[in-house]
mmCIF file of N, CA and C in Angstrom:
data_model
loop_
_atom_site.group_PDB
_atom_site.id
_atom_site.type_symbol
_atom_site.label_atom_id
_atom_site.label_comp_id
_atom_site.label_asym_id
_atom_site.label_seq_id
_atom_site.Cartn_x
_atom_site.Cartn_y
_atom_site.Cartn_z
ATOM 1 N N MET M 1 130.163 68.041 171.392
ATOM 2 C CA MET M 1 131.616 67.832 171.375
ATOM 3 C C MET M 1 132.325 69.071 171.939
ATOM 4 N N MET M 2 131.912 70.255 171.510
ATOM 5 C CA MET M 2 132.548 71.475 172.012
ATOM 6 C C MET M 2 132.313 71.623 173.515
ATOM 7 N N ASN M 3 131.075 71.320 173.975
ATOM 8 C CA ASN M 3 130.792 71.428 175.403
ATOM 9 C C ASN M 3 131.680 70.487 176.200
ATOM 10 N N TYR M 4 131.835 69.246 175.707
ATOM 11 C CA TYR M 4 132.679 68.274 176.424
ATOM 12 C C TYR M 4 134.114 68.785 176.504
ATOM 13 N N ARG M 5 134.591 69.369 175.414
ATOM 14 C CA ARG M 5 135.964 69.877 175.410
ATOM 15 C C ARG M 5 136.091 71.025 176.401
ATOM 16 N N LYS M 6 135.095 71.888 176.443
ATOM 17 C CA LYS M 6 135.142 73.024 177.380
ATOM 18 C C LYS M 6 135.154 72.519 178.816
ATOM 19 N N GLU M 7 134.333 71.512 179.107
ATOM 20 C CA GLU M 7 134.299 70.979 180.478
ATOM 21 C C GLU M 7 135.653 70.385 180.857
ATOM 22 N N SER M 8 136.258 69.635 179.954
ATOM 23 C CA SER M 8 137.559 69.022 180.265
ATOM 24 C C SER M 8 138.600 70.122 180.467
ATOM 25 N N LEU M 9 138.481 71.212 179.706
ATOM 26 C CA LEU M 9 139.427 72.325 179.857
ATOM 27 C C LEU M 9 139.268 72.930 181.242
ATOM 28 N N GLU M 10 138.011 73.131 181.689
ATOM 29 C CA GLU M 10 137.776 73.696 183.025
ATOM 30 C C GLU M 10 138.346 72.777 184.094
ATOM 31 N N ILE M 11 138.173 71.468 183.916
ATOM 32 C CA ILE M 11 138.700 70.507 184.905
ATOM 33 C C ILE M 11 140.220 70.606 184.951
ATOM 34 N N ASN M 12 140.850 70.760 183.777
ATOM 35 C CA ASN M 12 142.314 70.883 183.742
ATOM 36 C C ASN M 12 142.751 72.137 184.490
ATOM 37 N N VAL M 13 142.046 73.253 184.273
ATOM 38 C CA VAL M 13 142.400 74.516 184.940
ATOM 39 C C VAL M 13 142.260 74.355 186.450
ATOM 40 N N ILE M 14 141.167 73.721 186.892
ATOM 41 C CA ILE M 14 140.942 73.532 188.334
ATOM 42 C C ILE M 14 142.051 72.663 188.926
ATOM 43 N N SER M 15 142.436 71.603 188.217
ATOM 44 C CA SER M 15 143.493 70.720 188.736
ATOM 45 C C SER M 15 144.823 71.463 188.808
ATOM 46 N N VAL M 16 145.089 72.321 187.822
ATOM 47 C CA VAL M 16 146.344 73.092 187.834
ATOM 48 C C VAL M 16 146.344 74.063 189.009
ATOM 49 N N ILE M 17 145.201 74.727 189.263
ATOM 50 C CA ILE M 17 145.110 75.671 190.385
ATOM 51 C C ILE M 17 145.303 74.913 191.705
ATOM 52 N N ALA M 18 144.669 73.747 191.825
ATOM 53 C CA ALA M 18 144.810 72.955 193.058
ATOM 54 C C ALA M 18 146.270 72.550 193.245
ATOM 55 N N PHE M 19 146.948 72.187 192.151
ATOM 56 C CA PHE M 19 148.361 71.791 192.238
ATOM 57 C C PHE M 19 149.206 72.973 192.703
ATOM 58 N N GLY M 20 148.921 74.161 192.163
ATOM 59 C CA GLY M 20 149.663 75.362 192.569
ATOM 60 C C GLY M 20 149.433 75.664 194.043
ATOM 61 N N LEU M 21 148.186 75.511 194.503
ATOM 62 C CA LEU M 21 147.883 75.780 195.912
ATOM 63 C C LEU M 21 148.641 74.805 196.809
ATOM 64 N N SER M 22 148.679 73.539 196.414
ATOM 65 C CA SER M 22 149.402 72.540 197.230
ATOM 66 C C SER M 22 150.898 72.870 197.265
ATOM 67 N N LEU M 23 151.441 73.379 196.141
ATOM 68 C CA LEU M 23 152.859 73.759 196.123
ATOM 69 C C LEU M 23 153.097 74.915 197.084
ATOM 70 N N ILE M 24 152.184 75.912 197.062
ATOM 71 C CA ILE M 24 152.333 77.070 197.957
ATOM 72 C C ILE M 24 152.259 76.619 199.416
ATOM 73 N N ILE M 25 151.308 75.717 199.717
ATOM 74 C CA ILE M 25 151.160 75.236 201.099
ATOM 75 C C ILE M 25 152.420 74.489 201.531
ATOM 76 N N SER M 26 152.965 73.648 200.639
ATOM 77 C CA SER M 26 154.184 72.899 200.998
ATOM 78 C C SER M 26 155.350 73.866 201.185
ATOM 79 N N ALA M 27 155.393 74.929 200.399
ATOM 80 C CA ALA M 27 156.472 75.922 200.546
ATOM 81 C C ALA M 27 156.359 76.601 201.913
ATOM 82 N N PHE M 28 155.120 76.909 202.338
ATOM 83 C CA PHE M 28 154.938 77.546 203.644
ATOM 84 C C PHE M 28 155.340 76.591 204.773
ATOM 85 N N THR M 29 155.066 75.297 204.590
ATOM 86 C CA THR M 29 155.436 74.338 205.641
ATOM 87 C C THR M 29 156.964 74.223 205.710
ATOM 88 N N TRP M 30 157.649 74.372 204.569
ATOM 89 C CA TRP M 30 159.119 74.320 204.585
ATOM 90 C C TRP M 30 159.675 75.520 205.339
ATOM 91 N N LEU M 31 158.965 76.663 205.255
ATOM 92 C CA LEU M 31 159.422 77.851 206.003
ATOM 93 C C LEU M 31 159.128 77.635 207.482
#
């Protein structure tokens, strides 16, 4: 159970980082 929770947490962190990167890329395209 703890391992599953840790994996889901890592997936959430990766998705948040990917979302931030896409925001930065879109900001650069606006410039």
